[in-house]
Amino acid sequence: MTESSHPQHLSVEDFDPAASSLTGAVDPAVMAELLSIRSSIDNFDATLVYLLAERFKATQRVGILKAAHQLPAADPNREKAQIHRLRALAESANLDPAFAEKFLNFIISEVIHHHQAISQSHSAVAATGVVPVVSLDGQGFVAHADTDTDDGGTALK
């Protein structure tokens, strides 16, 4: 997608819920109903974003635990079980199971990517004593770890 289709600093306040190429071309009563339904969709989308953010916080903790114990980023048996479960949930919710599987596969792919980045970061710390503070969206910074603290812990500088 182009940069113009994804503005870098768009805030929630910049969103116009009434934006439509149909304005003026559709009966006002139809437009009002359309906007009402779209308002519900907008709320669902916001909920999805916040739920995904919470999910990725949890998977980041899993990635840290895996890295600390040299576990692989991917867990094919877990992924297979998740896909089976999500397909069944989708069927019971009258959602296309193939769509649900594609959606979960996309999420799993992102999680594995994040776990690999965490693992690489953990390996770098073990090898160098430098702790890269990684933001998985590329907005992070680097701090140095002092592994020789008085209490035997690690302090960021």
C-alpha atoms as an extended CHARMM CRD file, in Angstrom:
* protein
*
       157  EXT
         1         1  MET       CA              0.0000000000        0.0000000000        0.0000000000  PROA      1               0.0000000000
         2         2  THR       CA              1.1160000000        3.5240000000       -0.6030000000  PROA      2               0.0000000000
         3         3  GLU       CA              2.1960000000        5.9280000000        2.0730000000  PROA      3               0.0000000000
         4         4  SER       CA             -0.7190000000        8.2030000000        1.1700000000  PROA      4               0.0000000000
         5         5  SER       CA             -3.1960000000        5.4270000000        2.0260000000  PROA      5               0.0000000000
         6         6  HSD       CA             -1.5930000000        5.0490000000        5.4810000000  PROA      6               0.0000000000
         7         7  PRO       CA             -0.9410000000        8.4810000000        7.0000000000  PROA      7               0.0000000000
         8         8  GLN       CA              1.8570000000        8.2290000000        9.5540000000  PROA      8               0.0000000000
         9         9  HSD       CA              0.3900000000       10.4310000000       12.2890000000  PROA      9               0.0000000000
        10        10  LEU       CA             -3.3490000000        9.9810000000       12.0210000000  PROA      10              0.0000000000
        11        11  SER       CA             -5.1350000000       10.3840000000       15.3230000000  PROA      11              0.0000000000
        12        12  VAL       CA             -8.4930000000        8.9710000000       16.3070000000  PROA      12              0.0000000000
        13        13  GLU       CA             -9.8420000000       12.5070000000       16.3680000000  PROA      13              0.0000000000
        14        14  ASP       CA             -9.0210000000       12.8750000000       12.6470000000  PROA      14              0.0000000000
        15        15  PHE       CA            -11.4900000000       10.1190000000       11.7390000000  PROA      15              0.0000000000
        16        16  ASP       CA            -14.6750000000       11.3100000000       10.0340000000  PROA      16              0.0000000000
        17        17  PRO       CA            -17.3670000000        8.6720000000       10.6120000000  PROA      17              0.0000000000
        18        18  ALA       CA            -19.5720000000       10.3350000000        8.0040000000  PROA      18              0.0000000000
        19        19  ALA       CA            -16.9400000000       10.1310000000        5.2540000000  PROA      19              0.0000000000
        20        20  SER       CA            -18.5260000000        8.5090000000        2.2310000000  PROA      20              0.0000000000
        21        21  SER       CA            -18.4730000000        8.8140000000       -1.5180000000  PROA      21              0.0000000000
        22        22  LEU       CA            -22.2500000000        8.2230000000       -1.3670000000  PROA      22              0.0000000000
        23        23  THR       CA            -23.0680000000       11.5050000000        0.4090000000  PROA      23              0.0000000000
        24        24  GLY       CA            -25.5360000000       13.4910000000       -1.6860000000  PROA      24              0.0000000000
        25        25  ALA       CA            -26.1230000000       10.5810000000       -4.0710000000  PROA      25              0.0000000000
        26        26  VAL       CA            -28.3190000000        8.5330000000       -1.7150000000  PROA      26              0.0000000000
        27        27  ASP       CA            -31.6500000000        9.2460000000       -0.0650000000  PROA      27              0.0000000000
        28        28  PRO       CA            -30.9470000000       10.9450000000        3.3030000000  PROA      28              0.0000000000
        29        29  ALA       CA            -32.9200000000        8.2930000000        5.2440000000  PROA      29              0.0000000000
        30        30  VAL       CA            -30.8680000000        5.5200000000        3.6370000000  PROA      30              0.0000000000
        31        31  MET       CA            -27.6700000000        7.4430000000        4.3570000000  PROA      31              0.0000000000
        32        32  ALA       CA            -28.6780000000        7.8930000000        8.0080000000  PROA      32              0.0000000000
        33        33  GLU       CA            -29.2790000000        4.1440000000        8.3840000000  PROA      33              0.0000000000
        34        34  LEU       CA            -26.0040000000        3.3710000000        6.6240000000  PROA      34              0.0000000000
        35        35  LEU       CA            -24.1090000000        5.7120000000        8.9690000000  PROA      35              0.0000000000
        36        36  SER       CA            -25.7700000000        4.1150000000       11.9930000000  PROA      36              0.0000000000
        37        37  ILE       CA            -24.7060000000        0.6280000000       10.9250000000  PROA      37              0.0000000000
        38        38  ARG       CA            -21.2220000000        1.8780000000       10.0950000000  PROA      38              0.0000000000
        39        39  SER       CA            -20.9690000000        3.3870000000       13.5700000000  PROA      39              0.0000000000
        40        40  SER       CA            -21.4160000000       -0.1050000000       15.0050000000  PROA      40              0.0000000000
        41        41  ILE       CA            -18.7670000000       -1.4240000000       12.6220000000  PROA      41              0.0000000000
        42        42  ASP       CA            -16.3870000000        1.3490000000       13.7290000000  PROA      42              0.0000000000
        43        43  ASN       CA            -16.9010000000        0.2930000000       17.3540000000  PROA      43              0.0000000000
        44        44  PHE       CA            -16.1900000000       -3.3460000000       16.4800000000  PROA      44              0.0000000000
        45        45  ASP       CA            -13.0140000000       -2.3040000000       14.6510000000  PROA      45              0.0000000000
        46        46  ALA       CA            -11.8140000000       -0.2980000000       17.6600000000  PROA      46              0.0000000000
        47        47  THR       CA            -12.5140000000       -3.2650000000       19.9280000000  PROA      47              0.0000000000
        48        48  LEU       CA            -10.5500000000       -5.5580000000       17.6160000000  PROA      48              0.0000000000
        49        49  VAL       CA             -7.5520000000       -3.2260000000       17.6800000000  PROA      49              0.0000000000
        50        50  TYR       CA             -7.5070000000       -3.0570000000       21.4740000000  PROA      50              0.0000000000
        51        51  LEU       CA             -8.0020000000       -6.8330000000       21.7990000000  PROA      51              0.0000000000
        52        52  LEU       CA             -5.1540000000       -7.4690000000       19.3600000000  PROA      52              0.0000000000
        53        53  ALA       CA             -2.9240000000       -5.0880000000       21.3160000000  PROA      53              0.0000000000
        54        54  GLU       CA             -3.6310000000       -7.0340000000       24.5130000000  PROA      54              0.0000000000
        55        55  ARG       CA             -3.0570000000      -10.3370000000       22.7020000000  PROA      55              0.0000000000
        56        56  PHE       CA              0.3200000000       -9.1460000000       21.4300000000  PROA      56              0.0000000000
        57        57  LYS       CA              1.3150000000       -8.0150000000       24.9250000000  PROA      57              0.0000000000
        58        58  ALA       CA              0.6570000000      -11.5750000000       26.1300000000  PROA      58              0.0000000000
        59        59  THR       CA              2.5140000000      -13.1500000000       23.2000000000  PROA      59              0.0000000000
        60        60  GLN       CA              5.4560000000      -10.8310000000       23.8530000000  PROA      60              0.0000000000
        61        61  ARG       CA              5.6570000000      -12.2830000000       27.3690000000  PROA      61              0.0000000000
        62        62  VAL       CA              5.6070000000      -15.7750000000       25.8040000000  PROA      62              0.0000000000
        63        63  GLY       CA              8.4200000000      -14.7160000000       23.4570000000  PROA      63              0.0000000000
        64        64  ILE       CA             10.5310000000      -13.4720000000       26.3590000000  PROA      64              0.0000000000
        65        65  LEU       CA              9.9800000000      -16.7310000000       28.2450000000  PROA      65              0.0000000000
        66        66  LYS       CA             10.8530000000      -18.7810000000       25.1470000000  PROA      66              0.0000000000
        67        67  ALA       CA             14.0140000000      -16.7520000000       24.5420000000  PROA      67              0.0000000000
        68        68  ALA       CA             15.1150000000      -17.0680000000       28.1540000000  PROA      68              0.0000000000
        69        69  HSD       CA             14.8870000000      -20.8550000000       27.8790000000  PROA      69              0.0000000000
        70        70  GLN       CA             16.1750000000      -21.1870000000       24.2960000000  PROA      70              0.0000000000
        71        71  LEU       CA             12.8070000000      -22.4880000000       23.0500000000  PROA      71              0.0000000000
        72        72  PRO       CA             11.8850000000      -22.2290000000       19.3560000000  PROA      72              0.0000000000
        73        73  ALA       CA              9.8130000000      -19.2610000000       18.2180000000  PROA      73              0.0000000000
        74        74  ALA       CA              7.2410000000      -21.4970000000       16.5270000000  PROA      74              0.0000000000
        75        75  ASP       CA              5.2310000000      -24.2920000000       18.1440000000  PROA      75              0.0000000000
        76        76  PRO       CA              3.5480000000      -26.1950000000       15.2810000000  PROA      76              0.0000000000
        77        77  ASN       CA              1.4250000000      -28.4210000000       17.5540000000  PROA      77              0.0000000000
        78        78  ARG       CA              0.0900000000      -25.3840000000       19.4350000000  PROA      78              0.0000000000
        79        79  GLU       CA             -0.5890000000      -23.5590000000       16.1750000000  PROA      79              0.0000000000
        80        80  LYS       CA             -2.4450000000      -26.5610000000       14.7310000000  PROA      80              0.0000000000
        81        81  ALA       CA             -4.5930000000      -26.8270000000       17.8780000000  PROA      81              0.0000000000
        82        82  GLN       CA             -5.3260000000      -23.0830000000       17.7850000000  PROA      82              0.0000000000
        83        83  ILE       CA             -6.3900000000      -23.2350000000       14.1540000000  PROA      83              0.0000000000
        84        84  HSD       CA             -8.6520000000      -26.2300000000       14.8190000000  PROA      84              0.0000000000
        85        85  ARG       CA            -10.2320000000      -24.4340000000       17.8010000000  PROA      85              0.0000000000
        86        86  LEU       CA            -10.6890000000      -21.1570000000       15.9090000000  PROA      86              0.0000000000
        87        87  ARG       CA            -12.2870000000      -22.9210000000       12.9320000000  PROA      87              0.0000000000
        88        88  ALA       CA            -14.7860000000      -24.5720000000       15.3140000000  PROA      88              0.0000000000
        89        89  LEU       CA            -15.5010000000      -21.2250000000       17.0130000000  PROA      89              0.0000000000
        90        90  ALA       CA            -15.9810000000      -19.5980000000       13.6080000000  PROA      90              0.0000000000
        91        91  GLU       CA            -18.4570000000      -22.2680000000       12.5520000000  PROA      91              0.0000000000
        92        92  SER       CA            -20.4710000000      -21.8390000000       15.7520000000  PROA      92              0.0000000000
        93        93  ALA       CA            -20.4850000000      -18.0490000000       15.2070000000  PROA      93              0.0000000000
        94        94  ASN       CA            -21.5470000000      -18.3670000000       11.5360000000  PROA      94              0.0000000000
        95        95  LEU       CA            -18.2190000000      -16.9620000000       10.3630000000  PROA      95              0.0000000000
        96        96  ASP       CA            -16.4070000000      -18.4940000000        7.4130000000  PROA      96              0.0000000000
        97        97  PRO       CA            -13.8960000000      -20.9420000000        8.9730000000  PROA      97              0.0000000000
        98        98  ALA       CA            -11.4840000000      -20.4370000000        6.0710000000  PROA      98              0.0000000000
        99        99  PHE       CA            -11.4440000000      -16.7000000000        6.7550000000  PROA      99              0.0000000000
       100       100  ALA       CA            -10.9050000000      -17.3200000000       10.4780000000  PROA      100             0.0000000000
       101       101  GLU       CA             -7.9900000000      -19.6280000000        9.6710000000  PROA      101             0.0000000000
       102       102  LYS       CA             -6.3830000000      -17.0720000000        7.3380000000  PROA      102             0.0000000000
       103       103  PHE       CA             -6.7750000000      -14.4070000000       10.0150000000  PROA      103             0.0000000000
       104       104  LEU       CA             -5.1950000000      -16.5920000000       12.7000000000  PROA      104             0.0000000000
       105       105  ASN       CA             -2.3820000000      -17.6610000000       10.3540000000  PROA      105             0.0000000000
       106       106  PHE       CA             -1.5970000000      -13.9820000000        9.7860000000  PROA      106             0.0000000000
       107       107  ILE       CA             -1.5000000000      -13.3490000000       13.5320000000  PROA      107             0.0000000000
       108       108  ILE       CA              0.6300000000      -16.4630000000       14.1470000000  PROA      108             0.0000000000
       109       109  SER       CA              3.0640000000      -15.3190000000       11.4680000000  PROA      109             0.0000000000
       110       110  GLU       CA              3.4180000000      -11.9220000000       13.1800000000  PROA      110             0.0000000000
       111       111  VAL       CA              3.8390000000      -13.5510000000       16.5950000000  PROA      111             0.0000000000
       112       112  ILE       CA              6.5950000000      -15.8400000000       15.2840000000  PROA      112             0.0000000000
       113       113  HSD       CA              8.3160000000      -12.8140000000       13.7310000000  PROA      113             0.0000000000
       114       114  HSD       CA              8.1480000000      -11.0190000000       17.0990000000  PROA      114             0.0000000000
       115       115  HSD       CA              9.4130000000      -14.1090000000       18.9580000000  PROA      115             0.0000000000
       116       116  GLN       CA             12.3670000000      -14.3650000000       16.5660000000  PROA      116             0.0000000000
       117       117  ALA       CA             13.2220000000      -10.7020000000       17.1870000000  PROA      117             0.0000000000
       118       118  ILE       CA             13.0090000000      -11.2400000000       20.9440000000  PROA      118             0.0000000000
       119       119  SER       CA             15.1840000000      -14.3500000000       20.6760000000  PROA      119             0.0000000000
       120       120  GLN       CA             17.8190000000      -12.4990000000       18.6320000000  PROA      120             0.0000000000
       121       121  SER       CA             17.7870000000       -9.6960000000       21.1740000000  PROA      121             0.0000000000
       122       122  HSD       CA             18.1870000000      -12.1920000000       24.0300000000  PROA      122             0.0000000000
       123       123  SER       CA             21.0920000000      -13.8880000000       22.2280000000  PROA      123             0.0000000000
       124       124  ALA       CA             22.8020000000      -10.5280000000       21.7410000000  PROA      124             0.0000000000
       125       125  VAL       CA             22.4970000000       -9.7910000000       25.4560000000  PROA      125             0.0000000000
       126       126  ALA       CA             24.0280000000      -13.1580000000       26.3520000000  PROA      126             0.0000000000
       127       127  ALA       CA             26.9220000000      -12.5890000000       23.9610000000  PROA      127             0.0000000000
       128       128  THR       CA             27.6680000000       -8.9070000000       24.6120000000  PROA      128             0.0000000000
       129       129  GLY       CA             26.0060000000       -7.7380000000       27.8050000000  PROA      129             0.0000000000
       130       130  VAL       CA             24.2880000000       -5.0160000000       25.7680000000  PROA      130             0.0000000000
       131       131  VAL       CA             20.5220000000       -5.0050000000       26.1360000000  PROA      131             0.0000000000
       132       132  PRO       CA             18.7750000000       -3.7430000000       23.0190000000  PROA      132             0.0000000000
       133       133  VAL       CA             15.4000000000       -2.4080000000       24.0770000000  PROA      133             0.0000000000
       134       134  VAL       CA             13.3710000000       -3.5140000000       21.1100000000  PROA      134             0.0000000000
       135       135  SER       CA             10.1060000000       -2.0810000000       19.9520000000  PROA      135             0.0000000000
       136       136  LEU       CA              8.6270000000       -4.5080000000       17.4800000000  PROA      136             0.0000000000
       137       137  ASP       CA              7.2270000000       -1.6710000000       15.3880000000  PROA      137             0.0000000000
       138       138  GLY       CA             10.7120000000       -0.2610000000       14.8020000000  PROA      138             0.0000000000
       139       139  GLN       CA             10.2980000000        2.6980000000       17.1520000000  PROA      139             0.0000000000
       140       140  GLY       CA             12.6660000000        1.4210000000       19.8540000000  PROA      140             0.0000000000
       141       141  PHE       CA             15.9650000000        2.6090000000       21.2430000000  PROA      141             0.0000000000
       142       142  VAL       CA             19.0680000000        0.9010000000       22.5510000000  PROA      142             0.0000000000
       143       143  ALA       CA             20.1920000000        0.9420000000       26.1640000000  PROA      143             0.0000000000
       144       144  HSD       CA             23.2570000000       -0.7060000000       27.6060000000  PROA      144             0.0000000000
       145       145  ALA       CA             23.0420000000       -3.2220000000       30.4160000000  PROA      145             0.0000000000
       146       146  ASP       CA             25.3820000000       -3.2560000000       33.3320000000  PROA      146             0.0000000000
       147       147  THR       CA             25.4940000000       -6.9300000000       34.2710000000  PROA      147             0.0000000000
       148       148  ASP       CA             27.9440000000       -6.2570000000       37.0850000000  PROA      148             0.0000000000
       149       149  THR       CA             25.5970000000       -4.5480000000       39.5090000000  PROA      149             0.0000000000
       150       150  ASP       CA             26.1910000000       -4.8820000000       43.2360000000  PROA      150             0.0000000000
       151       151  ASP       CA             23.2230000000       -7.2060000000       43.6540000000  PROA      151             0.0000000000
       152       152  GLY       CA             24.1200000000       -9.3870000000       40.6450000000  PROA      152             0.0000000000
       153       153  GLY       CA             21.1850000000       -8.0530000000       38.6150000000  PROA      153             0.0000000000
       154       154  THR       CA             21.0450000000       -6.0850000000       35.4080000000  PROA      154             0.0000000000
       155       155  ALA       CA             20.5870000000       -2.3250000000       35.2400000000  PROA      155             0.0000000000
       156       156  LEU       CA             19.8250000000       -0.3450000000       32.1070000000  PROA      156             0.0000000000
       157       157  LYS       CA             21.9570000000        2.7080000000       31.4010000000  PROA      157             0.0000000000
